[in-house]
Coordinates of C-alpha atoms and ligand atoms in Angstrom, one line a residue:
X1 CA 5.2 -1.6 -3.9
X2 CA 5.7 -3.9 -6.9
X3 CA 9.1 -5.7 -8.0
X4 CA 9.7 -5.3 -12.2
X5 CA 11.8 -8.2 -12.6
X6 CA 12.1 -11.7 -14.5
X7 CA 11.5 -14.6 -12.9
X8 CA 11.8 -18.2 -14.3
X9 CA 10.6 -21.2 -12.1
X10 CA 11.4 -24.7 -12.8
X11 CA 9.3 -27.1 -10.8
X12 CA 7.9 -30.6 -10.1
X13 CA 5.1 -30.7 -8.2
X14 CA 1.2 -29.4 -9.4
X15 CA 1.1 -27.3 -6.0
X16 CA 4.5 -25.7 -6.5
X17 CA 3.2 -24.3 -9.3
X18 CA 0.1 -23.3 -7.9
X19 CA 1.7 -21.4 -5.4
X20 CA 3.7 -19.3 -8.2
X21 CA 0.8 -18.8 -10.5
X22 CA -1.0 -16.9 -7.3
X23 CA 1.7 -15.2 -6.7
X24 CA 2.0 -14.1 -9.9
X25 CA -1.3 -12.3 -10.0
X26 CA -0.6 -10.3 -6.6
X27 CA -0.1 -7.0 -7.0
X28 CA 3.8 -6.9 -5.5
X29 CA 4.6 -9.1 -8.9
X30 CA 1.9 -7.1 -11.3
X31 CA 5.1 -5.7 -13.2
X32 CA 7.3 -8.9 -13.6
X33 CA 7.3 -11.1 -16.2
X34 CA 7.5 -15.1 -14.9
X35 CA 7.6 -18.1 -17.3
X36 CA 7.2 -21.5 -15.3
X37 CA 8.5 -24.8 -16.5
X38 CA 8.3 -27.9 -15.3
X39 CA 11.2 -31.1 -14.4
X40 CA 12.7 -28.9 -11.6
X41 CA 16.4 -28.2 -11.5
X42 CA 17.9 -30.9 -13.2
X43 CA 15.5 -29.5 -16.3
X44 CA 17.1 -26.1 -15.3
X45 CA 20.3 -27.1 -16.1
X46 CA 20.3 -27.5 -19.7
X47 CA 17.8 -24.6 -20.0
X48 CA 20.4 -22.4 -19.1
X49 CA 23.4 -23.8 -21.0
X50 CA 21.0 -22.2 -24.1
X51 CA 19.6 -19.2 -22.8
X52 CA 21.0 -15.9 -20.6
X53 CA 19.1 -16.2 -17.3
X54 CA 16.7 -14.3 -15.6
X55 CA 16.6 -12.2 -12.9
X56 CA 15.4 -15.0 -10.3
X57 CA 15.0 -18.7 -10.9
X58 CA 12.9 -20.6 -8.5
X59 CA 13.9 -24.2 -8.5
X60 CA 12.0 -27.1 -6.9
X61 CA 14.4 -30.0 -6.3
X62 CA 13.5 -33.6 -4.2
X63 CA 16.7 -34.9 -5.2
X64 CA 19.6 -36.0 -2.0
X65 CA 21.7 -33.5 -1.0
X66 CA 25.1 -34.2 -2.7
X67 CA 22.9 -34.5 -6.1
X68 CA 21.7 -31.2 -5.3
X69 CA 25.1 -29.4 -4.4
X70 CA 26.1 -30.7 -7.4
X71 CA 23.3 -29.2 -9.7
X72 CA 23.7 -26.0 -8.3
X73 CA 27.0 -25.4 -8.6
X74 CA 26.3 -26.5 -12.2
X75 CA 23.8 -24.0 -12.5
X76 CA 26.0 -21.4 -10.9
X77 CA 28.6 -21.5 -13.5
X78 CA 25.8 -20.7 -16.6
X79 CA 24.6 -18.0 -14.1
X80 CA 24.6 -14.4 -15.0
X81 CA 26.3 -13.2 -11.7
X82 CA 23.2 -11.1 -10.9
X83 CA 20.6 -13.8 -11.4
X84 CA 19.4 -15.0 -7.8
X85 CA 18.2 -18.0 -7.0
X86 CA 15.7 -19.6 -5.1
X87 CA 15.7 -23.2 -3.9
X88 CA 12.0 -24.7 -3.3
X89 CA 12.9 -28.3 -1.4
X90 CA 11.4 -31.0 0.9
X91 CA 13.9 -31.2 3.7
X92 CA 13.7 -29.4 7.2
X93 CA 17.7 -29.4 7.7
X94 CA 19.3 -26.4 9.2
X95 CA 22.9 -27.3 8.9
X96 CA 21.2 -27.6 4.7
X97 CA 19.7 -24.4 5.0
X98 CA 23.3 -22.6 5.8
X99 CA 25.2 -24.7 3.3
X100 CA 23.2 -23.2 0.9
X101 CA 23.0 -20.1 2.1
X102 CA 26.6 -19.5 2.1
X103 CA 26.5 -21.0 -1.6
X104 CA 24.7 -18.2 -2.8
X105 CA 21.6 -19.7 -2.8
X106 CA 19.2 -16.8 -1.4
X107 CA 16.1 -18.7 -0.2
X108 CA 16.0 -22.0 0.6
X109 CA 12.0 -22.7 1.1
X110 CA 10.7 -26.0 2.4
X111 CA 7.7 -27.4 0.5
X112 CA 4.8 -27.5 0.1
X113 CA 5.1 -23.5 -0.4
X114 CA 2.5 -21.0 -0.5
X115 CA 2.3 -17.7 -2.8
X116 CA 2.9 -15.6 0.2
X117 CA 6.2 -17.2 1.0
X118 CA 7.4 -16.9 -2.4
X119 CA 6.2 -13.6 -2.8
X120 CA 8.0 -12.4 0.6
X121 CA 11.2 -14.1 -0.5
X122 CA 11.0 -11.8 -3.5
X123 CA 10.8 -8.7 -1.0
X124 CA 13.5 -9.7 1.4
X125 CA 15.7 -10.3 -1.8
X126 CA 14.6 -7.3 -3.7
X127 CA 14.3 -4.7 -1.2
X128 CA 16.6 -1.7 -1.2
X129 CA 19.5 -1.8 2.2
X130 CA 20.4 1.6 1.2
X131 CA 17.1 3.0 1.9
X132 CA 16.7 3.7 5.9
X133 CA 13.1 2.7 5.9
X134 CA 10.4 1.8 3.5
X135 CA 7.7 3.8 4.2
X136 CA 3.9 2.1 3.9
X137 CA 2.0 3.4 1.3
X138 CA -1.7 4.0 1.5
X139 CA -4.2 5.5 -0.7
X140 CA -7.2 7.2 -0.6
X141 CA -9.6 7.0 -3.8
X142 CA -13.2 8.8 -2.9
X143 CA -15.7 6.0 -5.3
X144 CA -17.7 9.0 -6.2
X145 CA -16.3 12.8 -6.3
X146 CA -16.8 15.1 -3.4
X147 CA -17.1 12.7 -0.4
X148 CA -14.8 13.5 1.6
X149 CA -11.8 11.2 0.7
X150 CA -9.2 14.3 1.1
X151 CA -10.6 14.8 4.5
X152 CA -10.6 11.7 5.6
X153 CA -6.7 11.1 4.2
X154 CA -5.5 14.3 5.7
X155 CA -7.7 13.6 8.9
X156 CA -6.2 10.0 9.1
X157 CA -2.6 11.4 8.2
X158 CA -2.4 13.7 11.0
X159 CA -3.7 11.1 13.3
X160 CA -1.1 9.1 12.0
X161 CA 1.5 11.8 12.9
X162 CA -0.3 12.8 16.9
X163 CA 0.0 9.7 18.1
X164 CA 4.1 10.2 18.2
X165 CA 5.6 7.8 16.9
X166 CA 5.2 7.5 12.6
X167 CA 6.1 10.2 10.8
X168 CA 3.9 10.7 7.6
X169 CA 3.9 12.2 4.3
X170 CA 0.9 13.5 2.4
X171 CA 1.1 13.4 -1.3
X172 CA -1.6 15.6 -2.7
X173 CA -2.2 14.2 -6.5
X174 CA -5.3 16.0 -7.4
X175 CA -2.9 18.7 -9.2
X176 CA -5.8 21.2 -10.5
X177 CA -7.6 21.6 -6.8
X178 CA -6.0 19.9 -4.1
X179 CA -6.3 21.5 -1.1
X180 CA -3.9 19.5 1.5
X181 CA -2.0 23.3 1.5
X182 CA -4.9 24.7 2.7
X183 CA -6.1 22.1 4.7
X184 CA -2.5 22.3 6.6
X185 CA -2.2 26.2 6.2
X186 CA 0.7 25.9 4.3
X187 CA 2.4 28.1 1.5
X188 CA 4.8 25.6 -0.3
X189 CA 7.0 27.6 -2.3
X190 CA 7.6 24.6 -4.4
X191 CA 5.0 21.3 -5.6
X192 CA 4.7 18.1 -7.1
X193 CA 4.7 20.2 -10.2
X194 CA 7.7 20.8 -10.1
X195 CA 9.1 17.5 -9.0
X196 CA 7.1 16.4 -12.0
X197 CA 7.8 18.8 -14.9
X198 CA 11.2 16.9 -14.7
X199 CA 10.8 13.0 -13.1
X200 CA 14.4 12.0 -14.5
X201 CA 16.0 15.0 -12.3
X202 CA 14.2 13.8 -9.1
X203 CA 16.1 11.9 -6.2
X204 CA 15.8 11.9 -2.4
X205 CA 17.4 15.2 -1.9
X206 CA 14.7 17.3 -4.3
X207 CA 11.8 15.3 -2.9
X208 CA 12.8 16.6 1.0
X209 CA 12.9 19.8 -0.3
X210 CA 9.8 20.2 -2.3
X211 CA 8.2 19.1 1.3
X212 CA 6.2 21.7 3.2
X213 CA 6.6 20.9 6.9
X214 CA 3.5 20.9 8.6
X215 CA 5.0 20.1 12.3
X216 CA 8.3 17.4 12.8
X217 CA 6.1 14.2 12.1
X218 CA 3.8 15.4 9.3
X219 CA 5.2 16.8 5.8
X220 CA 2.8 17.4 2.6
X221 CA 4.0 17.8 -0.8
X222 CA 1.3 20.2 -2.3
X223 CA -0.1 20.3 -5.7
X224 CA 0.0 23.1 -7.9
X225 CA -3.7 24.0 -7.3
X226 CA -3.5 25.9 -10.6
X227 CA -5.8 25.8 -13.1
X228 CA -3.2 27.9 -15.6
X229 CA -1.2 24.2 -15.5
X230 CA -2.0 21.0 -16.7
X231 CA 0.9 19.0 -15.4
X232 CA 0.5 16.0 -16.4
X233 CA 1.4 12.8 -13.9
X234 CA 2.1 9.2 -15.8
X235 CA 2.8 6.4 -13.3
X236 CA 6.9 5.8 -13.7
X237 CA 7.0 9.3 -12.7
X238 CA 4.9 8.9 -9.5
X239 CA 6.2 6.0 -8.4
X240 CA 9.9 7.6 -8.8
X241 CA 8.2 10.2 -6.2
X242 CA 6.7 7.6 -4.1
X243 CA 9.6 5.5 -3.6
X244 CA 11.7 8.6 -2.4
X245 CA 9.1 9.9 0.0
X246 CA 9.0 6.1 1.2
X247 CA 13.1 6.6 2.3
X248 CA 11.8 10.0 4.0
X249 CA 8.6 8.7 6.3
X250 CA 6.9 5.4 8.0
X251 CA 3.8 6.4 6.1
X252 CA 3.0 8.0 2.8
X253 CA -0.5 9.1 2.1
X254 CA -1.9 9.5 -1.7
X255 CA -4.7 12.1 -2.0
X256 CA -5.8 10.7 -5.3
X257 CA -8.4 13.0 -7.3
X258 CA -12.1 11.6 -8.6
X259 CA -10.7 10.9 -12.3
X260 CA -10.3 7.4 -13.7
X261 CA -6.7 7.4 -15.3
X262 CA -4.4 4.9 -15.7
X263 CA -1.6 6.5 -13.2
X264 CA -4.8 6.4 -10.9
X265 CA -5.4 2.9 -11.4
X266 CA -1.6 2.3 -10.9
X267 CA -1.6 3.3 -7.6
X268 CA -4.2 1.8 -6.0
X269 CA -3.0 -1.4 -7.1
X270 CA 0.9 -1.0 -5.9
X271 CA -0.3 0.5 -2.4
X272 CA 0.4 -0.9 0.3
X273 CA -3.1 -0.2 1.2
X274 CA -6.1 1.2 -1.1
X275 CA -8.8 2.9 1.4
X276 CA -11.7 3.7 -0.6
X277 CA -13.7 6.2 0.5
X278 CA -17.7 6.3 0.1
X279 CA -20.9 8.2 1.1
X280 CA -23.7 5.8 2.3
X281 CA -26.1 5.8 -1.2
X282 CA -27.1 3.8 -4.2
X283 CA -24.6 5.4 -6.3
X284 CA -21.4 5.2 -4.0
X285 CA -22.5 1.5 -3.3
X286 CA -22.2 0.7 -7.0
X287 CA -19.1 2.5 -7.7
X288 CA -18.2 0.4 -4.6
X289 CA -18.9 -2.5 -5.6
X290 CA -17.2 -1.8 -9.0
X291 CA -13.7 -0.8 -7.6
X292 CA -13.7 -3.5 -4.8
X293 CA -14.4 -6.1 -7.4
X294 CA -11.7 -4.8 -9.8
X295 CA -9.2 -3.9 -7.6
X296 CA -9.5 -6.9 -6.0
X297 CA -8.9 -9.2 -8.4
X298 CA -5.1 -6.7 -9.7
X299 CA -4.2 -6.4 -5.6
X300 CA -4.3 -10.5 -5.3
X301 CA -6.1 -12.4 -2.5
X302 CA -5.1 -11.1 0.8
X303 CA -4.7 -7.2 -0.2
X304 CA -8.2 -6.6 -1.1
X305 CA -9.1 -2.7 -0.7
X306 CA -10.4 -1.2 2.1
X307 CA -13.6 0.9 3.0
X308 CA -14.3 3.8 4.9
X309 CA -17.7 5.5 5.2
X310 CA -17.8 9.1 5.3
X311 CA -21.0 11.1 6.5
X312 CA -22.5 8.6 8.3
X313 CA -26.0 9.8 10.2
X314 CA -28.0 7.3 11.2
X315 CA -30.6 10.0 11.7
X316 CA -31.3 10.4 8.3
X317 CA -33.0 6.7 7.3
X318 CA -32.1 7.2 3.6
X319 CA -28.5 6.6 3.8
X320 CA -27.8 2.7 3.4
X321 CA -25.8 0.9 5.9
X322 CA -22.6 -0.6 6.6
X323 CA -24.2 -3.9 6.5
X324 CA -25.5 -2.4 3.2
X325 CA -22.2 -1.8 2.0
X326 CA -20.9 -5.3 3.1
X327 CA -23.4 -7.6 1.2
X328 CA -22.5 -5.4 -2.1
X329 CA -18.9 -5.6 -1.6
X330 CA -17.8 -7.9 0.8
X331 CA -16.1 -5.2 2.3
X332 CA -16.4 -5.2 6.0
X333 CA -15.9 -0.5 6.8
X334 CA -12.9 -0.1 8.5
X335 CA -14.6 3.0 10.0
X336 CA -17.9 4.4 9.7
X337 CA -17.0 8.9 9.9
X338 CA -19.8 10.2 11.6
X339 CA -21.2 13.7 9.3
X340 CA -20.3 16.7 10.9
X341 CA -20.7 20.1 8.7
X342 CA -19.9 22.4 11.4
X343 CA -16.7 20.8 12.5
X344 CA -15.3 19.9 8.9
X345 CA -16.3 22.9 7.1
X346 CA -14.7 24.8 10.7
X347 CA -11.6 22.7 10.2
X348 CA -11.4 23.8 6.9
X349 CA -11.9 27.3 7.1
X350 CA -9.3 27.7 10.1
X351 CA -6.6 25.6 8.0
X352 CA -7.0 23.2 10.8
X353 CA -7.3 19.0 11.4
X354 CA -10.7 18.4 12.5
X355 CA -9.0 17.2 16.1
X356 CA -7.5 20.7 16.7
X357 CA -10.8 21.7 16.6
X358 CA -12.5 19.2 18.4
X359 CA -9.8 16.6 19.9
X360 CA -13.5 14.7 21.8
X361 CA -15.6 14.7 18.6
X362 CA -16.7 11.4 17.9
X363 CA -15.8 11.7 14.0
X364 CA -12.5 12.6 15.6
X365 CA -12.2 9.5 17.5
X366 CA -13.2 7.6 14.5
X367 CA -10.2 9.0 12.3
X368 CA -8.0 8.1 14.9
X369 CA -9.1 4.5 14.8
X370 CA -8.6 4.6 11.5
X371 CA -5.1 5.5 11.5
X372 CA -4.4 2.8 13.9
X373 CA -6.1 0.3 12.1
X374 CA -4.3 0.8 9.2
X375 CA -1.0 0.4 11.3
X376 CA -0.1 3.5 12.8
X377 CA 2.0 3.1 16.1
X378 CA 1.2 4.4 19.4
X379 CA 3.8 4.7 21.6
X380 CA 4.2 1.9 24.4
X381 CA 4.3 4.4 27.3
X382 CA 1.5 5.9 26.8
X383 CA -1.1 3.3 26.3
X384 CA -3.9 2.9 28.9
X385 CA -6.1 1.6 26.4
X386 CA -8.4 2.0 23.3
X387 CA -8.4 5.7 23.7
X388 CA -4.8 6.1 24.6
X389 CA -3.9 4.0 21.0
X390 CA -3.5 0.5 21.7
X391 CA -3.3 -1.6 18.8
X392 CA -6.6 -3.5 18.7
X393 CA -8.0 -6.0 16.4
X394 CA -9.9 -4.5 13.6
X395 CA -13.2 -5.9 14.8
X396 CA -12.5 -5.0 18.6
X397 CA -11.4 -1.6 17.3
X398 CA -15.0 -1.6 15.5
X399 CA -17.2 -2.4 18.2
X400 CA -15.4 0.0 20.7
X401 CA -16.7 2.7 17.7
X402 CA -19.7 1.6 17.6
X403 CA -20.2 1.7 22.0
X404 CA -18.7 5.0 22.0
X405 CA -20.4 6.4 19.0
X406 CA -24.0 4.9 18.7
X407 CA -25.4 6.4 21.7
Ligands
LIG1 N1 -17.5 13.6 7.8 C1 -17.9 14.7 7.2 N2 -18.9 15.5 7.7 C2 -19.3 16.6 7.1 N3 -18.6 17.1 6.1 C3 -17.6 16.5 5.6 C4 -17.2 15.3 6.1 N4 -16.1 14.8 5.4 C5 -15.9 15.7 4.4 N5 -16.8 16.7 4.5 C6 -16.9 17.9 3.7 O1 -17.2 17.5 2.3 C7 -16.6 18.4 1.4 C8 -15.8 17.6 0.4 O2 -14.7 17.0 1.0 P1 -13.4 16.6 0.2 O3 -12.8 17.7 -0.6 O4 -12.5 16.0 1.2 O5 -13.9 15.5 -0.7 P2 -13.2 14.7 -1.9 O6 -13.9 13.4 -1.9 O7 -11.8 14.7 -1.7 O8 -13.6 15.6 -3.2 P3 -13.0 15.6 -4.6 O9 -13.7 14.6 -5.4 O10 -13.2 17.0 -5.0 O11 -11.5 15.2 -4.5 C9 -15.8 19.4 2.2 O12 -16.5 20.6 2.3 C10 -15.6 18.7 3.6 O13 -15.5 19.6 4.6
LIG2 MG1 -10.2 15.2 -3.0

């Protein structure tokens, strides 16, 4: 998700700072304030004899080595003993690399850097150790209401959880009329409303508990479904949720409801992943092309959104196309989900996943895809190929869809 943190960069070259102002607009930095100045670390030096100091300074340096030991122990003393430090320099030296390592230093990246470098020096530094994993976040937003995005999270989420080897949380956030209890045939004695009517009460603990277990891999946290409530979510609150459910599972899915709030907004910039979910016509197209342009530009280069098509029918010549759908967006589908009234609206009724119906159907096959394409693990063992869960390339994963599915 996204660091909230200070960050102060001192450097010398045009493409240094390049590098940090793109990183900047990625959504993993959306909530940190940076300031970048230039002369590199010997300007940093009497910078900080004036002010307190961040939480990170970045500092590009081409100076020799002894001169730069020498700075930076210089720095170190004005140093707020939290403050971490980042060294951007030009030498490939190992034996430099440890020295400053074991200084304190903790980054030493070789120049010229890109955003992505600096931005995963940020994660290795400000990641939790206390958390045994970090689960990946994805969310689904349906463009338009009412085409199928809760089916196709809840689908994708359980595919996540068959295949063995993730195990996966669905958060249901449409709090008035979710349905992932009744999707799942649960009865959750307790919901996100209660976890929150209280964020500041929440920790790891609460969250497991408010879970409804579905089977050992797959957990939901229901919503209310209540119309007698108006809980209300803001986006500190949800992410207090989401960062617990992240210590509890590999993945954490977001049901998020057809409303246009800023908490909404929120997390479909700070997922991991943002699926969004459409129905091949005009309208969806143009909502589309809206969100993918919007969300886009907050997510950063790299961590555009992704699409999925629901109620695909290539029968019926008045749905656009994927190709459609590309040329609006420049969204390439990560999987087309054939329509299938019987089998959804079976699903549904039965409190069942679409594959416990139908583990052959082809809209089956397609979810299945998806949740490998969006990183779900197969176990080694088992893999014989595409059908058994082998990790394939997006567009290899596509065009085996579209030979199994087109005819
Ligand atoms: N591929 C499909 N084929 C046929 N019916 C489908 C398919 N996917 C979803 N549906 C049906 O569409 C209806 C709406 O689905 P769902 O509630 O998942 O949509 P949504 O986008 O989450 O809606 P909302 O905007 O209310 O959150 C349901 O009856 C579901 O069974
Ligand atoms: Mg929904």
């Amino acid at each position: 998700m996204s660091h909230k943190i200070t960050i102060e960069a001192f450097v010398l070259s045009a493409a240094t700072r390049a590098a940090i102002e793109e990183a900047c607009r990625d959504r993993r930095l959306s909530r940190s304030q940076m300031s970048i100045h230039d002369g590199g670390l010997p300007a940093a030096l009497p910078y900080y004899s004036a002010n307190h100091t961040p939480n990170l300074i970045v500092v590009e340096e081409d100076s020799d080595d002894a001169t730069m030991m020498g700075q930076l122990e210089k720095l170190a003393e004005v140093c707020d003993p939290t403050t971490k430090v980042v060294v951007v320099g030009q030498v490939n030296d190992i034996r430099l690399y440890r020295t400053l390592i074991s200084a304190g230093v903790s980054e030493y990246l070789i120049g010229p850097i890109s955003a992505r470098q600096l931005l995963d020096a940020v994660d290795m530094i400000y990641s939790d150790p206390g958390l045994k994993q970090r689960g990946r976040v994805v969310a689904f937003f349906g463009v338009r209401g009412g085409v199928g995005s809760s089916t196709v999270a809840y689908n994708a989420a359980w595919a996540i959880a068959q295949l063995g080897t993730d195990d996966v949380i669905v958060i249901d956030l449409d709090m008035v009329f979710g349905t992932a209890a009744l999707s799942f045939n649960q009865d959750p004695k307790q919901t996100l409303g209660d976890a929150f009517s209280n964020p500041d009460r929440l920790d790891a603990t609460l969250i497991e508990r408010f879970i409804s277990r579905v089977d050992d891999r797959l957990g939901i946290l229901a919503a209310p479904a209540n119309v007698r409530g108006f809980a209300m979510i803001d986006s500190a609150a949800l992410e207090k949720v989401i960062e617990f459910a992240r210590g509890l599972a590999s993945f954490i899915i977001l049901d998020l409801p057809h409303v246009w709030l800023p908490w909404v907004k929120d997390a479909l910039v700070l997922a991991d992943e943002a699926v969004l979910v459409a129905y091949p016509d005009l309208a969806n197209l143009r909502e589309a092309k809206n969100l993918s342009e919007y969300l886009g530009e907050l997510r950063g280069e790299g961590s555009k959104p992704k699409l999925v098509l629901n109620r695909v029918d290539p029968a019926r010549k008045t749905q656009l196309t994927a190709k459609d759908f590309q040329e609006a967006t420049g969204l390439v589908a990560l999987q087309l989900v054939a329509n299938d009234r019987v089998l959804f609206e079976t699903a549904a009724n039965n409190g069942q996943m679409a594959g416990e119906v139908n583990a052959n159907h082809k809209a089956v096959e397609s979810l299945k895809a998806l949740a490998l394409a969006l990183g779900a693990h197969a176990p080694q063992s088992k893999t014989r190929g595409a059908h058994a869960g082998i990790q394939l390339p997006d567009g290899v994963l596509r065009l085996w869809q579209y030979l199994t599915t087109k005819r």
